[in-house]
Coordinates of N, CA, C and O in Angstrom, one line a residue:
M13 N 11.5 -3.2 0.8 CA 11.6 -4.7 1.3 C 11.5 -5.2 2.2 O 12.9 -4.7 2.7
S14 N 10.7 -5.9 2.5 CA 10.5 -6.0 4.0 C 11.4 -7.7 3.9 O 11.7 -8.4 3.3
H15 N 12.4 -8.1 5.2 CA 13.0 -9.1 5.5 C 12.7 -10.2 6.2 O 11.8 -10.3 6.9
A16 N 12.7 -11.0 6.0 CA 12.4 -12.7 6.0 C 12.8 -12.6 7.5 O 14.1 -12.2 8.1
P17 N 12.0 -13.2 8.5 CA 12.0 -13.4 9.9 C 13.3 -14.5 10.8 O 13.3 -15.3 11.3
F18 N 14.1 -15.4 9.4 CA 15.2 -16.5 9.4 C 16.1 -15.9 8.6 O 16.5 -15.1 7.5
T19 N 17.3 -16.7 8.9 CA 18.5 -16.6 8.2 C 18.7 -17.2 7.2 O 18.3 -18.3 7.5
E20 N 19.9 -17.2 6.7 CA 20.5 -18.0 5.3 C 21.1 -19.5 6.3 O 20.7 -20.5 6.1
A21 N 21.7 -18.9 7.4 CA 21.7 -19.9 8.5 C 20.9 -20.7 9.0 O 20.8 -22.0 9.4
D22 N 19.7 -20.0 9.5 CA 18.3 -20.9 10.0 C 18.1 -21.8 8.8 O 17.7 -23.0 9.5
V23 N 17.9 -21.3 7.6 CA 17.3 -22.2 6.5 C 18.5 -23.8 6.6 O 18.0 -24.6 6.5
N24 N 19.9 -23.2 6.3 CA 20.8 -24.1 6.1 C 20.9 -25.2 7.7 O 20.9 -26.6 7.1
Y25 N 20.3 -24.6 8.5 CA 20.4 -25.2 9.5 C 19.1 -26.3 9.7 O 19.3 -27.7 10.0
L26 N 17.9 -25.7 9.2 CA 16.8 -26.4 8.9 C 16.7 -27.5 8.2 O 16.8 -28.9 8.2
L27 N 17.3 -27.2 7.0 CA 17.7 -28.4 5.8 C 18.6 -29.5 6.1 O 18.4 -30.5 6.0
K28 N 19.6 -29.2 7.1 CA 20.4 -30.3 7.3 C 19.9 -31.3 8.7 O 20.3 -32.5 9.0
A29 N 19.2 -30.8 9.4 CA 18.0 -31.4 10.5 C 17.3 -33.0 10.0 O 16.8 -32.9 8.8
R30 N 17.1 -33.6 11.0 CA 16.3 -35.2 10.5 C 14.9 -34.2 10.6 O 14.7 -33.9 12.1
K31 N 14.3 -35.0 9.6 CA 12.8 -34.5 10.0 C 11.8 -35.7 9.3 O 12.4 -36.7 8.8
F32 N 10.4 -35.9 9.8 CA 9.9 -36.9 9.4 C 8.3 -36.3 9.2 O 8.3 -35.3 9.3
I33 N 7.7 -36.7 8.1 CA 6.3 -36.2 8.1 C 5.1 -36.8 9.2 O 5.3 -38.0 9.5
D34 N 4.5 -36.2 9.9 CA 4.1 -36.1 11.1 C 2.3 -36.1 10.5 O 1.8 -36.6 11.5
G35 N 2.0 -36.0 9.5 CA 0.3 -35.7 9.0 C 0.2 -34.9 7.9 O 1.3 -34.2 7.6
L36 N -1.2 -35.4 7.4 CA -1.4 -34.4 6.1 C -2.5 -33.4 6.9 O -3.3 -33.9 7.6
I37 N -2.1 -32.5 6.4 CA -2.8 -31.2 6.7 C -3.8 -30.8 5.6 O -5.4 -30.4 5.9
R38 N -3.7 -30.7 4.5 CA -4.4 -30.6 3.3 C -4.0 -31.2 1.8 O -2.9 -31.3 1.4
D39 N -4.9 -31.8 1.1 CA -5.0 -32.2 0.1 C -6.2 -32.1 -0.9 O -7.1 -32.4 -0.7
N40 N -5.6 -31.4 -1.9 CA -6.9 -31.3 -3.3 C -7.1 -31.7 -4.2 O -7.7 -31.2 -5.3
T41 N -6.1 -32.8 -4.3 CA -5.7 -33.5 -5.4 C -6.8 -34.2 -6.4 O -6.3 -34.5 -7.5
A42 N -7.9 -34.3 -5.7 CA -8.8 -35.0 -5.9 C -9.7 -34.4 -6.4 O -10.8 -34.8 -7.1
N43 N -9.8 -32.9 -6.7 CA -10.8 -31.8 -6.5 C -10.5 -31.0 -8.3 O -9.3 -30.8 -8.6
A44 N -11.4 -32.3 -9.6 CA -11.0 -32.1 -10.6 C -10.9 -30.3 -11.4 O -10.6 -30.0 -12.0
D45 N -11.9 -29.6 -10.3 CA -12.3 -28.3 -10.1 C -11.1 -27.1 -9.8 O -11.3 -26.0 -10.0
A46 N -10.7 -27.6 -9.2 CA -9.2 -26.5 -8.4 C -8.5 -26.1 -9.7 O -7.7 -26.8 -10.1
P47 N -8.2 -24.6 -9.1 CA -7.6 -24.1 -10.1 C -6.0 -24.1 -10.2 O -5.0 -24.2 -11.0
I48 N -5.4 -24.5 -8.6 CA -4.5 -25.0 -7.8 C -4.6 -26.2 -7.0 O -5.1 -26.1 -6.3
L49 N -3.4 -27.1 -7.8 CA -3.5 -28.8 -6.7 C -2.7 -28.0 -5.9 O -1.3 -27.7 -5.8
E50 N -2.9 -28.3 -4.4 CA -2.1 -28.1 -3.5 C -1.9 -29.6 -2.4 O -3.0 -30.0 -2.2
V51 N -1.3 -29.8 -1.9 CA -0.8 -30.6 -0.7 C 0.2 -30.1 0.4 O 1.4 -29.9 0.4
I52 N -0.3 -30.4 1.3 CA 0.3 -29.6 2.5 C 0.6 -30.6 3.7 O -0.1 -31.1 3.8
Y53 N 1.9 -31.2 4.1 CA 2.2 -32.0 4.7 C 2.8 -30.8 6.5 O 3.3 -29.8 6.1
R54 N 2.5 -31.6 7.4 CA 2.9 -31.4 9.0 C 4.2 -31.7 8.8 O 4.2 -33.3 8.6
V55 N 5.2 -31.5 9.4 CA 6.4 -31.6 9.3 C 7.2 -31.7 10.7 O 7.1 -30.7 11.3
R56 N 7.8 -32.7 11.5 CA 8.5 -32.4 12.6 C 10.1 -32.8 12.3 O 10.3 -33.8 11.7
R57 N 10.5 -32.4 13.1 CA 11.9 -32.5 13.3 C 12.4 -33.5 15.0 O 11.6 -33.7 15.7
V58 N 13.3 -34.4 14.1 CA 13.4 -35.5 15.3 C 13.7 -34.9 16.3 O 13.5 -35.4 17.5
D59 N 15.2 -33.8 16.5 CA 15.6 -33.3 17.5 C 14.5 -32.3 18.4 O 14.3 -32.0 19.5
R60 N 13.4 -31.9 17.9 CA 12.8 -30.8 18.3 C 11.2 -31.0 17.8 O 10.4 -30.4 17.0
R61 N 10.5 -31.8 18.0 CA 9.2 -32.5 17.5 C 8.0 -31.1 17.8 O 7.1 -31.5 17.2
N62 N 8.4 -30.2 18.8 CA 7.3 -29.2 19.0 C 7.2 -27.8 17.9 O 6.4 -27.3 17.5
D63 N 8.0 -27.8 17.3 CA 8.8 -26.9 16.1 C 7.3 -26.6 14.9 O 7.0 -28.0 14.8
D64 N 7.0 -26.0 14.8 CA 5.5 -25.8 13.6 C 6.1 -25.7 12.3 O 6.8 -24.4 12.1
I65 N 6.7 -27.3 11.6 CA 6.5 -26.7 9.7 C 6.0 -27.1 9.1 O 5.4 -28.5 9.4
T66 N 5.7 -26.8 7.7 CA 4.9 -27.2 6.9 C 5.9 -27.3 5.6 O 6.7 -26.7 5.6
L67 N 5.2 -28.5 4.9 CA 5.6 -28.4 3.4 C 4.3 -28.5 2.7 O 3.5 -29.1 2.7
R68 N 4.7 -27.5 2.0 CA 3.4 -27.0 0.8 C 4.4 -27.5 -0.8 O 5.1 -26.7 -1.2
L69 N 3.3 -28.2 -1.5 CA 3.8 -28.5 -2.6 C 2.7 -27.9 -3.5 O 0.9 -28.0 -3.1
T70 N 2.8 -27.4 -4.5 CA 1.6 -26.7 -5.3 C 2.0 -26.8 -6.8 O 2.9 -27.2 -7.4
R71 N 0.7 -27.0 -7.4 CA 1.1 -27.1 -8.9 C -0.1 -26.3 -9.4 O -1.3 -26.4 -9.2
G72 N -0.1 -25.1 -10.1 CA -1.2 -24.4 -11.5 C -1.4 -25.7 -12.6 O -0.7 -26.2 -12.6
V73 N -2.8 -25.4 -12.1 CA -3.1 -26.3 -13.4 C -3.7 -25.5 -14.8 O -4.3 -24.5 -14.6
R74 N -3.6 -25.8 -15.7 CA -3.8 -24.7 -17.1 C -5.7 -25.7 -17.7 O -5.6 -26.2 -17.4
S75 N -5.8 -24.7 -18.1 CA -7.0 -24.7 -18.5 C -7.1 -25.6 -20.1 O -6.2 -25.0 -20.8
Q76 N -8.2 -26.1 -20.4 CA -8.1 -26.9 -21.6 C -9.0 -26.3 -22.5 O -10.0 -25.8 -22.0

C-alpha cells in the first residue's frame, strides 16, 4: 500500500485555512449522457494564492 504525499496534520492545516473559489475548471452536469456527473473548481488559499488546489464533486448516475 502506497502512502499519500501528505500527512494528517497537512490536511488539518488546509481545512482550517481560509479559501475561496477562483474559477470553474470543468462541469459536465448539463450532459444528459454522462455516466458520472462532475464539477471541478479551482480553489485558492487566501494566504498562499499560488497553491494549486482543486475541489472535485462527483455523482454516479443510475441507468433507468
